[in-house]
mmCIF file of C-alpha atoms in Angstrom:
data_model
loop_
_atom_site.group_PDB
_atom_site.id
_atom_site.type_symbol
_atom_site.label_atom_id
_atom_site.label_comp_id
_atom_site.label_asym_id
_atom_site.label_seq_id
_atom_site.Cartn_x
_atom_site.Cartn_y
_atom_site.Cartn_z
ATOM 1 C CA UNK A 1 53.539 75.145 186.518
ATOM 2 C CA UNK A 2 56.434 73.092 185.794
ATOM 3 C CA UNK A 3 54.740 71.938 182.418
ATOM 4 C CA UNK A 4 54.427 75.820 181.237
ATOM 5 C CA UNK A 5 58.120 76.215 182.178
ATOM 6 C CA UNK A 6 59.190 73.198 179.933
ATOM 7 C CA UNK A 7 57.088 74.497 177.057
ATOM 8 C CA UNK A 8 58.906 77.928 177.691
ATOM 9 C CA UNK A 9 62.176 76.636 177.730
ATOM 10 C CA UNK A 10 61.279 74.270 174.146
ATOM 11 C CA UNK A 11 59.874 77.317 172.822
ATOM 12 C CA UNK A 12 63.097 79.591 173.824
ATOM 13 C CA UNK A 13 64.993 76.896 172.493
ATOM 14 C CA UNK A 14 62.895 77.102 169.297
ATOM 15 C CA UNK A 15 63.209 81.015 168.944
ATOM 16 C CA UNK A 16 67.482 80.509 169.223
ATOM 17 C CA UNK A 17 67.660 78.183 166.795
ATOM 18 C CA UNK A 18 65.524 79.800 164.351
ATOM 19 C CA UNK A 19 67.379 83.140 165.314
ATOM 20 C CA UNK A 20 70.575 81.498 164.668
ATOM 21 C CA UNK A 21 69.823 79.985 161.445
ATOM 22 C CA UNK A 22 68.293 83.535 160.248
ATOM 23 C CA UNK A 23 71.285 84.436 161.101
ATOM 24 C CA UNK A 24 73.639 82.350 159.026
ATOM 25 C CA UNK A 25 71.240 82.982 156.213
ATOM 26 C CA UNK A 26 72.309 86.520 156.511
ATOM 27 C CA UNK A 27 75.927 86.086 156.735
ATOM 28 C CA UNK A 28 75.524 83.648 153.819
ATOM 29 C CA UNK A 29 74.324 86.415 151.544
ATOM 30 C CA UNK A 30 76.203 89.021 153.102
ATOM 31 C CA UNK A 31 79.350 86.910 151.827
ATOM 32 C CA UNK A 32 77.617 86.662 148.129
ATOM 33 C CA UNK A 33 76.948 90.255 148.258
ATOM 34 C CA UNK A 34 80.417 91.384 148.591
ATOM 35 C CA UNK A 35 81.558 88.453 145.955
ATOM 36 C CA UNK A 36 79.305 90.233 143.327
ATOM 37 C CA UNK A 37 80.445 93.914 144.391
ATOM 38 C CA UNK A 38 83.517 92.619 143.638
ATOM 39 C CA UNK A 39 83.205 90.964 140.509
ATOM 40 C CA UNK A 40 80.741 94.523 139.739
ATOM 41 C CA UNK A 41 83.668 96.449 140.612
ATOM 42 C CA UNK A 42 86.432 93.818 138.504
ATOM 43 C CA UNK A 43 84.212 94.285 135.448
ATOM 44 C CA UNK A 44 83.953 98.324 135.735
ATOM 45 C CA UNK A 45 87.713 98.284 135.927
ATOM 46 C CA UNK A 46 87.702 95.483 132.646
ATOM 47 C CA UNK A 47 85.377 97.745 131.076
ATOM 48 C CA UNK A 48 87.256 100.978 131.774
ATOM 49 C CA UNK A 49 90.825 99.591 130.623
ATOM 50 C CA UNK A 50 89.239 98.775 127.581
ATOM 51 C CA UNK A 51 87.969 101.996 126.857
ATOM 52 C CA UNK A 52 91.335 103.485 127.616
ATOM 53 C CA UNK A 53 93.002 101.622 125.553
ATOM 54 C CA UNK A 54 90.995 101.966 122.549
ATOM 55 C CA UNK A 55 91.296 106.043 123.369
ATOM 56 C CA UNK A 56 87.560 106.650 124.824
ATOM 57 C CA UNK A 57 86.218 107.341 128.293
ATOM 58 C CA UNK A 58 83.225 105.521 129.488
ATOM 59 C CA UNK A 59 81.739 108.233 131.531
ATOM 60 C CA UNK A 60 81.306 111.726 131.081
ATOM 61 C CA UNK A 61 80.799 113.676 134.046
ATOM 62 C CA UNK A 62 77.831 116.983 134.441
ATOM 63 C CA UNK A 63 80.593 119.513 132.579
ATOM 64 C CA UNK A 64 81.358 117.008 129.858
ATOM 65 C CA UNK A 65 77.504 116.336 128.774
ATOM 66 C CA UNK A 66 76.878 119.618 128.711
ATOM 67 C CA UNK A 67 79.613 120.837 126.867
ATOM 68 C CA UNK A 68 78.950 118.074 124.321
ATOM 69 C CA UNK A 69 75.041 118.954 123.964
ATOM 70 C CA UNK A 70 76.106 122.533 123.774
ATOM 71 C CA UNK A 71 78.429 121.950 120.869
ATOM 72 C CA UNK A 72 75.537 119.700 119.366
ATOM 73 C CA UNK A 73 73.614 122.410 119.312
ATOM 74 C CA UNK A 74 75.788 124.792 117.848
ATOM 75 C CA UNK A 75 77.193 122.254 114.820
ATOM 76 C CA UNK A 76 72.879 122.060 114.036
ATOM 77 C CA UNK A 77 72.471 125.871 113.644
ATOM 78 C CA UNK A 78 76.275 126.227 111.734
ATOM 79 C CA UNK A 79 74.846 122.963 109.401
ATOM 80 C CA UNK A 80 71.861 124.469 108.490
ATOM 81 C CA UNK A 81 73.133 128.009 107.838
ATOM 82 C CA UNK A 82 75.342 126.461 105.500
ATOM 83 C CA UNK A 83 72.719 124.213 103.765
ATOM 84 C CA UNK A 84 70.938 126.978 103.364
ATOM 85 C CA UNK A 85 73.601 128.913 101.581
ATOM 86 C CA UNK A 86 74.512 125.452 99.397
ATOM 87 C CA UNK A 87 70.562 125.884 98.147
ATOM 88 C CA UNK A 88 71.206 129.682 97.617
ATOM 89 C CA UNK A 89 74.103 128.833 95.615
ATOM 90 C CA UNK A 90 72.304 126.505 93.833
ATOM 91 C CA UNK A 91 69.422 128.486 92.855
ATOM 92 C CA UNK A 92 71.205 131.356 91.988
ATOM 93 C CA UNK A 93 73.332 128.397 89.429
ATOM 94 C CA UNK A 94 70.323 127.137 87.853
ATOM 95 C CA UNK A 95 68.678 130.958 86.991
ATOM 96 C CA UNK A 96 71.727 131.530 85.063
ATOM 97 C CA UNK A 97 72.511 128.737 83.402
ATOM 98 C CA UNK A 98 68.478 128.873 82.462
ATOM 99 C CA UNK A 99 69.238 132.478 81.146
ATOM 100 C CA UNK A 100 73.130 131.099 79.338
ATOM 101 C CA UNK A 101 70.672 128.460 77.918
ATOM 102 C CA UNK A 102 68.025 131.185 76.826
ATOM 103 C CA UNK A 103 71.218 133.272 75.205
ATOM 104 C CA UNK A 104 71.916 130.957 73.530
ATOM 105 C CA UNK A 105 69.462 129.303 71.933
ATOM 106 C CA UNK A 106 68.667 133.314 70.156
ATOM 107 C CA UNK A 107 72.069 133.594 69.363
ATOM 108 C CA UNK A 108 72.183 130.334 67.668
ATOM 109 C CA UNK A 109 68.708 130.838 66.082
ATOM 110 C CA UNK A 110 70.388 133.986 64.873
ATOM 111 C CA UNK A 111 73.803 132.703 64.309
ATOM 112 C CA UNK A 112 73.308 131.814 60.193
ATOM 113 C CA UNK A 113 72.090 134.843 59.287
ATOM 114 C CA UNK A 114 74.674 137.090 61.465
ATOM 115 C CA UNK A 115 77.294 134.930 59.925
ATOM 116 C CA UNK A 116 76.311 135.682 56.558
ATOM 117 C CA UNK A 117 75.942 139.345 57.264
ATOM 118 C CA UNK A 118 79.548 139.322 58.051
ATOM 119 C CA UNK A 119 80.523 137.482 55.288
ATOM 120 C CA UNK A 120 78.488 139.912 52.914
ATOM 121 C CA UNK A 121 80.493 142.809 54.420
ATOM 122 C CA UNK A 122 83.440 141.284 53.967
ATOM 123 C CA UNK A 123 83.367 139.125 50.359
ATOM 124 C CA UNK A 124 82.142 140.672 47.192
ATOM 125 C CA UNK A 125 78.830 140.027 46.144
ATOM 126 C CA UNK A 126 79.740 137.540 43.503
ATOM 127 C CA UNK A 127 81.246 135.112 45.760
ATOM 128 C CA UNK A 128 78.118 134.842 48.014
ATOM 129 C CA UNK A 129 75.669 133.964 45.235
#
């Protein structure tokens, strides 16, 4: 009976040592968890002030992102109305000056023998021969 007790008591002895090193363990990394929150939370700040000062915010919050993809949104449909128009524009440029082109090439197919009909009316028929 006595022997069973001793191996109890080495065995209890065992289990608090064990339980106290598991312990430390814990309250090691505890300690390293809250250095690294801290050095998280010193960078966020860095990160912030930086942004700040160079006139930008790092975070947006629900409103802000929405608001932004909203305007998005509404700067696509205004852009492409407008390109739209700018190819309108265009087309309608090109069919005239392909019709100014087409005037002109009669009129200047023409243009001799107008000019010498007006000279005829106006000059005696001597000088034109």
């Amino acid at each position: 009976m006595q022997k069973k007790v001793d191996t109890a008591r080495k065995s209890l002895a065992q289990a608090i040592k064990a339980y106290n090193a598991h312990m430390d363990d814990i309250r090691e990394l505890e300690n390293e968890l809250q250095e690294v929150e801290k050095k998280k939370a010193e960078f966020e700040d860095q990160v912030t002030a930086d942004s700040m000062s160079q006139g930008r915010s790092v975070q947006l919050d629900d409103a802000h992102v929405k608001e932004y993809h909203r305007l998005k949104n509404v700067a696509a449909r205004k852009s492409a109305q407008y390109m739209q128009e700018v190819d309108s524009i265009n087309r309608e440029q090109k069919s005239d000056q392909d019709r100014l082109d087409n005037a002109h090439r009669c009129c200047c197919s023409y243009l001799p023998y107008l000019l010498y009909a007006v000279l005829a009316c106006l000059l005696p028929a001597k000088t034109l021969a």
